[in-house]
Coordinates of C-alpha atoms in Angstrom, one line a residue:
Chain G
M215 CA 126.6 86.3 128.7
A216 CA 123.4 86.4 126.7
K217 CA 120.5 87.9 129.8
I218 CA 117.6 87.4 127.0
G219 CA 116.3 83.4 125.9
L220 CA 114.8 84.6 122.3
I221 CA 112.6 81.7 121.5
F222 CA 113.0 80.6 118.2
N223 CA 111.4 78.2 115.4
G224 CA 114.6 78.2 113.4
V225 CA 112.7 81.3 111.2
W226 CA 115.3 83.5 109.3
S227 CA 114.2 86.7 110.7
H228 CA 114.6 85.8 114.4
Y229 CA 117.7 84.6 113.6
A230 CA 119.3 87.3 111.6
L231 CA 118.2 89.5 114.5
A232 CA 119.5 87.3 117.7
T233 CA 122.6 86.9 115.7
A234 CA 123.3 90.3 114.5
P235 CA 126.8 91.7 116.3
K236 CA 124.7 94.3 117.9
Y237 CA 122.5 92.4 119.4
R238 CA 124.4 88.8 119.6
D239 CA 125.8 89.0 123.0
L240 CA 122.6 90.0 124.5
Y241 CA 120.0 87.6 122.8
Q242 CA 120.5 83.6 123.4
L243 CA 118.2 81.8 120.3
L244 CA 117.1 79.5 122.2
Y245 CA 114.9 76.0 119.7
V246 CA 111.9 75.7 120.4
H247 CA 112.1 71.8 120.3
D248 CA 114.6 71.4 122.6
L249 CA 113.0 74.2 125.0
D250 CA 113.4 73.1 128.7
A251 CA 113.4 75.1 131.8
A252 CA 117.2 73.8 132.4
A253 CA 117.9 76.8 129.1
V254 CA 115.8 79.4 130.6
R255 CA 116.7 79.2 134.1
D256 CA 119.5 82.0 134.6
L257 CA 118.9 84.7 132.5
D258 CA 116.6 87.7 132.7
A259 CA 113.6 87.7 130.2
L260 CA 112.0 85.7 127.3
A261 CA 111.0 87.6 123.4
I262 CA 108.4 85.5 121.5
P263 CA 108.4 87.0 118.7
F264 CA 105.8 86.8 115.5
Q265 CA 105.7 83.8 113.3
S266 CA 106.2 81.2 116.4
N267 CA 104.9 78.0 116.7
Q268 CA 101.8 78.1 118.7
A269 CA 101.2 74.7 119.3
V270 CA 104.7 74.0 120.7
L271 CA 104.5 77.8 122.4
T272 CA 101.3 75.9 124.1
E273 CA 103.3 72.2 125.1
K274 CA 105.5 74.5 127.0
K275 CA 103.3 76.8 128.5
A276 CA 104.1 76.2 132.2
L277 CA 107.5 77.1 131.7
I278 CA 106.7 80.4 130.6
Y279 CA 104.0 80.8 133.1
D280 CA 106.9 79.4 135.5
F281 CA 109.7 82.4 134.3
L282 CA 106.7 85.0 134.9
R283 CA 106.7 83.7 138.4
A284 CA 110.0 83.9 139.2
G285 CA 109.5 87.7 138.7
K286 CA 111.0 87.4 135.2
K287 CA 109.9 89.6 132.4
V288 CA 108.0 88.3 128.8
F289 CA 108.2 90.3 125.9
L290 CA 105.4 89.2 123.3
E291 CA 105.0 89.8 119.7
G292 CA 102.3 88.8 116.5
D293 CA 99.6 86.3 117.3
S294 CA 98.9 84.4 119.7
S295 CA 96.8 81.6 120.6
T296 CA 94.2 81.1 123.6
A297 CA 95.5 77.9 124.7
W298 CA 98.5 79.0 126.4
L299 CA 97.2 83.2 127.0
D300 CA 94.7 84.7 128.8
A301 CA 94.1 86.7 126.2
Q302 CA 92.0 86.5 122.7
W303 CA 94.1 87.9 119.5
E304 CA 93.0 88.4 116.2
D305 CA 93.6 88.9 112.8
R306 CA 93.1 91.6 110.1
P307 CA 94.6 93.1 107.4
V308 CA 98.1 94.2 107.5
N309 CA 98.4 97.8 106.0
N310 CA 102.2 97.9 105.3
Y311 CA 102.1 101.0 103.0
W312 CA 99.0 103.8 105.5
W313 CA 102.3 106.2 105.6
V314 CA 102.5 106.4 102.0
T315 CA 98.7 106.0 101.1
D316 CA 97.1 107.9 104.3
P317 CA 99.7 109.3 107.0
T318 CA 97.4 110.7 108.7
K319 CA 96.3 107.7 109.8
P320 CA 97.9 105.3 111.4
P321 CA 97.4 101.5 112.5
V322 CA 97.6 103.0 116.6
S323 CA 95.9 106.0 117.2
D324 CA 97.0 106.1 121.0
T325 CA 100.3 105.4 122.5
N326 CA 101.6 105.9 126.4
Y327 CA 104.7 106.6 125.8
D328 CA 105.6 106.6 129.8
H329 CA 106.1 102.9 128.9
P330 CA 109.9 102.6 129.6
V331 CA 109.6 101.3 126.3
Y332 CA 107.9 103.7 124.2
Q333 CA 109.8 106.5 126.4
G334 CA 111.2 108.9 123.6
L335 CA 110.2 107.2 120.6
T336 CA 108.9 109.1 117.8
P337 CA 104.8 107.9 116.6
R338 CA 106.3 106.3 113.6
Q339 CA 109.0 103.9 115.9
A340 CA 106.9 103.5 117.7
C341 CA 104.5 102.2 114.6
W342 CA 104.9 100.4 112.1
H343 CA 102.7 98.2 111.1
T344 CA 100.1 95.7 113.3
H345 CA 99.5 92.0 112.6
G346 CA 95.7 91.8 114.6
V347 CA 94.3 93.0 117.7
Y348 CA 93.4 92.2 120.7
T349 CA 89.8 92.2 121.5
R350 CA 90.4 90.4 125.3
V351 CA 92.6 90.6 127.7
P352 CA 93.2 90.2 131.4
A353 CA 91.3 92.5 133.4
S354 CA 94.2 92.9 135.5
A355 CA 96.1 94.8 131.7
E356 CA 97.1 97.9 131.6
I357 CA 96.5 98.8 128.0
I358 CA 99.4 100.5 126.0
Q359 CA 98.6 101.6 122.7
T360 CA 95.4 101.6 121.1
N361 CA 93.9 101.5 117.5
A362 CA 91.4 104.3 115.9
E363 CA 88.4 101.4 116.5
G364 CA 89.8 101.4 120.0
D365 CA 91.1 97.4 119.7
I366 CA 94.6 97.0 121.8
I367 CA 97.7 96.8 120.8
T368 CA 99.4 95.8 123.3
W369 CA 99.7 95.1 127.1
Q370 CA 100.7 94.2 130.0
T371 CA 100.3 92.3 132.9
H372 CA 102.4 91.5 136.1
E373 CA 99.8 88.7 137.3
H374 CA 101.5 86.3 137.1
G375 CA 104.6 87.8 139.3
G376 CA 107.1 89.0 137.3
T377 CA 105.6 91.3 134.0
L378 CA 103.9 90.0 130.6
L379 CA 104.4 93.0 127.7
A380 CA 102.4 91.5 124.8
T381 CA 101.6 93.3 121.7
T382 CA 100.5 92.7 117.5
L383 CA 103.9 94.7 116.6
D384 CA 106.5 92.7 115.2
P385 CA 110.0 94.6 116.2
I386 CA 111.9 91.4 116.3
V387 CA 110.9 89.4 113.1
E388 CA 110.9 92.7 111.1
H389 CA 114.0 94.7 112.3
G390 CA 115.5 91.2 111.2
V391 CA 114.2 91.4 107.9
Q392 CA 115.8 95.2 108.2
Q393 CA 113.1 96.3 105.2
I394 CA 111.9 98.5 107.5
T395 CA 115.5 100.8 108.6
H396 CA 114.2 102.7 111.6
L397 CA 113.1 99.5 114.1
D398 CA 117.0 100.2 116.8
N399 CA 114.9 102.9 118.3
Y400 CA 112.6 100.2 118.8
M401 CA 114.6 97.5 119.5
D402 CA 116.9 99.4 121.7
R403 CA 113.6 100.7 124.0
L404 CA 112.8 97.0 124.4
T405 CA 116.5 95.2 124.7
E406 CA 117.1 97.6 127.4
W407 CA 113.7 96.8 129.4
L408 CA 113.8 93.7 129.3
C409 CA 117.6 93.1 130.4
G410 CA 118.7 96.6 131.6
V411 CA 121.5 97.1 128.8
R412 CA 121.0 98.7 126.2
P413 CA 122.3 99.0 122.2
E414 CA 125.1 100.4 120.9
P415 CA 123.1 103.4 119.1
T416 CA 124.3 102.5 116.2
R417 CA 122.5 100.2 112.7
L418 CA 122.1 96.1 113.2
T419 CA 124.6 94.5 110.6
I420 CA 124.9 91.3 109.5
D421 CA 127.7 88.7 109.9
A422 CA 127.4 86.9 106.2
A423 CA 130.1 84.5 108.8
A424 CA 126.7 83.3 110.7
Y425 CA 125.1 81.7 107.6
G426 CA 125.9 78.5 106.0
P427 CA 128.7 76.0 107.5
G428 CA 129.0 79.1 110.0
A429 CA 125.1 78.9 110.8
L430 CA 124.6 79.6 115.1
V431 CA 122.3 76.3 115.5
Chain R
M183 CA 99.2 66.2 88.6
L184 CA 102.4 66.1 90.8
H185 CA 102.1 65.3 94.6
A186 CA 104.3 68.4 96.8
L187 CA 105.0 68.0 100.4
L188 CA 104.4 71.4 102.5
I189 CA 106.7 71.7 105.1
S190 CA 104.6 73.7 107.7
N191 CA 106.1 75.7 110.7
G192 CA 102.7 75.5 112.7
L193 CA 102.7 79.6 111.1
A194 CA 99.0 80.6 110.9
G195 CA 97.7 80.8 107.9
L196 CA 99.5 78.7 105.8
E197 CA 97.7 76.1 104.0
K198 CA 95.6 79.9 102.6
Y199 CA 98.7 79.9 100.0
Y200 CA 99.2 77.3 98.9
V201 CA 96.3 75.2 97.8
S202 CA 95.6 71.7 95.9
N203 CA 94.8 72.5 92.0
E204 CA 94.6 71.2 89.1
L205 CA 98.3 70.9 88.5
V206 CA 98.9 69.6 92.0
H207 CA 98.4 68.1 95.5
Y208 CA 99.5 69.2 98.7
T209 CA 99.9 67.1 101.6
T210 CA 101.3 68.8 104.5
C211 CA 103.9 67.9 107.0
L212 CA 104.0 70.0 110.1
I213 CA 107.6 70.4 111.4
T214 CA 107.5 68.6 115.5
K215 CA 110.9 67.9 117.5
D216 CA 110.9 64.7 115.4
F217 CA 111.2 66.1 112.2
N218 CA 112.2 63.2 109.4
P219 CA 109.3 63.2 106.7
D220 CA 109.7 60.3 104.3
L221 CA 110.0 62.1 101.1
A222 CA 109.6 59.2 98.2
P223 CA 105.8 59.4 97.9
Y224 CA 106.0 63.4 96.5
D225 CA 107.4 64.7 93.7
L226 CA 108.1 68.5 94.9
L227 CA 109.1 69.5 98.5
V228 CA 108.2 73.3 98.8
I229 CA 109.7 75.3 101.8
P230 CA 107.4 78.0 102.8
N231 CA 108.7 81.6 103.8
G232 CA 108.7 81.6 107.6
S233 CA 110.2 78.1 108.1
D234 CA 112.2 76.1 110.3
H235 CA 115.9 75.7 109.1
V236 CA 117.0 73.7 111.6
A237 CA 114.5 71.2 111.4
M238 CA 115.7 71.0 107.6
L239 CA 119.4 71.0 108.6
K240 CA 118.4 68.0 110.5
I241 CA 117.2 66.1 107.3
K242 CA 119.6 68.1 104.5
D243 CA 121.2 64.1 103.5
Q244 CA 117.2 63.1 102.9
V245 CA 116.4 65.7 100.7
R246 CA 119.3 65.7 98.7
A247 CA 118.8 62.2 98.2
F248 CA 115.4 63.3 97.0
L249 CA 116.8 65.3 94.5
D250 CA 119.3 63.3 93.4
A251 CA 116.4 61.0 92.9
G252 CA 115.3 64.3 90.0
K253 CA 112.4 64.9 92.2
A254 CA 112.0 68.9 93.2
L255 CA 112.5 71.6 95.3
V256 CA 110.8 75.1 96.6
C257 CA 112.5 76.9 99.0
C258 CA 111.2 80.6 98.8
D259 CA 112.6 81.8 102.6
G260 CA 115.6 82.7 103.7
F261 CA 117.6 79.3 103.8
F262 CA 120.1 80.5 106.7
T263 CA 122.0 76.6 107.4
A264 CA 123.4 74.6 104.8
W265 CA 120.6 72.2 103.4
V266 CA 120.1 73.1 100.3
P267 CA 122.1 71.4 98.2
G268 CA 125.1 73.9 96.2
N269 CA 123.5 77.3 97.2
Q270 CA 122.7 79.5 99.7
W271 CA 121.0 82.1 100.9
V272 CA 122.4 85.0 102.8
M273 CA 121.2 88.1 104.9
D274 CA 122.4 91.4 103.6
N275 CA 121.0 94.7 105.1
S276 CA 124.0 97.0 103.2
R277 CA 122.1 98.2 100.1
R278 CA 119.3 100.6 100.8
T279 CA 115.9 99.0 99.5
Q280 CA 114.7 102.0 98.0
D281 CA 117.6 101.2 95.4
V282 CA 116.8 97.8 94.1
R283 CA 115.9 96.6 91.3
Y284 CA 115.4 93.3 89.4
F285 CA 116.5 92.1 86.1
P286 CA 116.2 88.9 84.3
G287 CA 118.9 85.9 83.4
P288 CA 118.4 84.5 79.8
D289 CA 115.8 82.3 81.4
R290 CA 116.0 79.0 78.9
H291 CA 112.9 76.8 80.4
G292 CA 110.8 80.3 80.8
L293 CA 110.1 80.6 84.6
L294 CA 109.3 84.5 84.1
R295 CA 107.1 83.5 81.2
N296 CA 103.8 86.5 81.5
L297 CA 105.5 87.1 85.2
D298 CA 105.1 91.4 85.3
L299 CA 108.1 92.2 86.7
A300 CA 107.0 95.8 87.7
E301 CA 104.6 93.6 91.0
L302 CA 108.7 92.1 92.4
N303 CA 109.6 95.8 92.1
F304 CA 107.2 97.5 93.9
S305 CA 104.2 97.7 96.1
H306 CA 102.6 100.3 96.4
G307 CA 105.5 102.9 95.2
M308 CA 107.9 101.1 97.8
S309 CA 110.5 99.2 96.1
G310 CA 112.9 96.1 98.0
W311 CA 109.8 94.3 99.4
W312 CA 110.4 91.5 98.4
A313 CA 113.3 89.2 98.6
C314 CA 116.2 90.0 101.2
G315 CA 119.4 89.5 101.4
Y316 CA 120.2 86.7 98.4
I317 CA 121.9 83.7 96.8
Q318 CA 125.7 82.0 96.5
A319 CA 124.1 80.6 93.7
A320 CA 126.0 77.1 93.0
P321 CA 128.8 77.4 89.6
G322 CA 126.2 76.6 86.5
A323 CA 123.0 77.2 88.2
E324 CA 120.6 80.2 86.6
V325 CA 120.4 83.1 87.4
L326 CA 116.5 83.5 86.8
L327 CA 116.7 87.0 88.4
A328 CA 119.1 89.2 89.8
D329 CA 119.3 92.6 91.9
T330 CA 120.8 95.8 91.4
W331 CA 124.2 95.0 92.5
Q332 CA 124.1 91.1 90.0
R333 CA 122.9 89.4 92.9
P334 CA 120.5 86.4 92.4
V335 CA 117.5 86.7 94.1
V336 CA 115.9 83.9 92.0
V337 CA 118.1 80.7 91.0
L338 CA 116.5 77.9 89.0
D339 CA 119.7 75.2 89.2
E340 CA 119.8 71.8 87.2
V341 CA 123.2 71.1 87.9
S342 CA 124.1 70.1 91.8
T343 CA 121.6 66.9 91.9
N344 CA 119.5 65.2 89.1
G345 CA 117.0 67.3 90.7
R346 CA 115.3 70.8 90.1
M347 CA 115.9 72.8 92.5
L348 CA 113.4 76.6 92.5
L349 CA 115.3 79.0 95.4
T350 CA 114.3 82.5 95.9
A351 CA 116.3 85.3 98.7
S352 CA 113.6 85.1 100.9
G353 CA 110.9 86.3 99.1
P354 CA 108.0 84.5 99.3
L355 CA 105.8 82.9 96.7
A356 CA 102.1 81.1 96.4
D357 CA 99.6 78.6 94.9
V358 CA 96.4 80.7 95.4
T359 CA 94.2 83.2 92.9
Y360 CA 91.3 84.8 94.5
A361 CA 87.5 84.3 92.5
G362 CA 87.4 87.5 90.4
R363 CA 91.7 88.4 89.7
S364 CA 95.0 87.5 88.1
D365 CA 97.9 85.5 88.8
S366 CA 100.2 87.4 91.2
A367 CA 103.8 87.2 89.9
L368 CA 104.3 85.6 93.2
V369 CA 102.0 82.9 92.0
T370 CA 103.0 83.1 88.6
M371 CA 106.6 82.2 89.3
Y372 CA 106.0 79.5 91.0
R373 CA 103.2 77.6 88.6
N374 CA 105.7 78.3 85.8
F375 CA 108.0 75.6 87.8
L376 CA 105.1 73.4 88.0
N377 CA 104.7 73.6 85.0
L378 CA 108.0 72.9 84.5
I379 CA 108.8 69.4 86.3
S380 CA 105.5 68.6 85.3
T381 CA 106.6 67.9 81.5
F382 CA 109.7 66.2 83.5
S383 CA 107.6 64.1 85.7
D384 CA 104.6 62.7 84.2
P385 CA 106.6 60.5 82.3
A386 CA 108.0 59.1 85.1
H387 CA 104.8 58.3 86.1
G388 CA 102.7 57.4 83.5

């Protein structure tokens, strides 16, 4: 039975990850336009991917914070809006090729590897690229990753009851896209942290039957 | 002048990639819970990268009718639901991205004209950066680009409906050129399609 709700606005990379045999028993797609309290009641965690619809998330803001108040976990990746999150995300150019042009300057310079999601990861597994930075986070936030300029990449807070982990990395989208081949490491740790179950240590595969008329929507 | 409806999934920055110009005027339609746009006033429907294919499935009959009226569709995204007439995108990760190359097909309308294929094959020396998966193309549709394993990644379909469809296997396209720069491959392919449908659309709008 799925334990993690993946809030979903019909984007293919979200769909590819949640319907992959490796993850499909743990993640449940929650179409954002139909999202209500009943849909999340029995879940352990919510995941909000990059390329989400921030305006609709703002409409559903109470649901997200009620979920946190129940002591549960929320993972947020990529961009966000101050309309629903007490933090300032700012866009920055995405550097997908730093490891080719200058591998000594990764987009993250400091990581707290004591955090359960990051334990055992190599620096390359802990950062592939970033989508912007946080220039302001809540006073209660613990900083987990920063870049060379001191901007915040990853942070978490418990101030709403449960745990909100926010990052400008995009493991859900990029693992769905499958152009970076080492993201099982990050996603498997993230999944275990969110729901207590570690996926099988195998590479993500695709079930072609989930595409087309058999789409699980 | 074409009139295009650009479907927005609420992602930041979409309008930066589709800018009205001498060929086309864009109207943006934001997807909401009750998404049901009136397609009739438009010549072209644009489904950009990062689109909502649950919402598109809900209006598949309207899209079909729009195309049967001789209109045009660009979908440069992973259409995992069955809303595109005659064609289906399927994700696949069984091949190594470092082996991905694109090979041109017959291209009888010149949609690859002036396109630098090397731009799609490599970005900063990396291959496999542009498209993902492949398209199960309709019989009779024109495969403009196939990948290393002869799987369609760009398709021009003039047979499944009375209209025209330009489909990519999730590879983004764009309609913007920054001052002082030449058109990128993504823009060249897109504008070649705009020119094609303009040629056929003008009499109908005359």
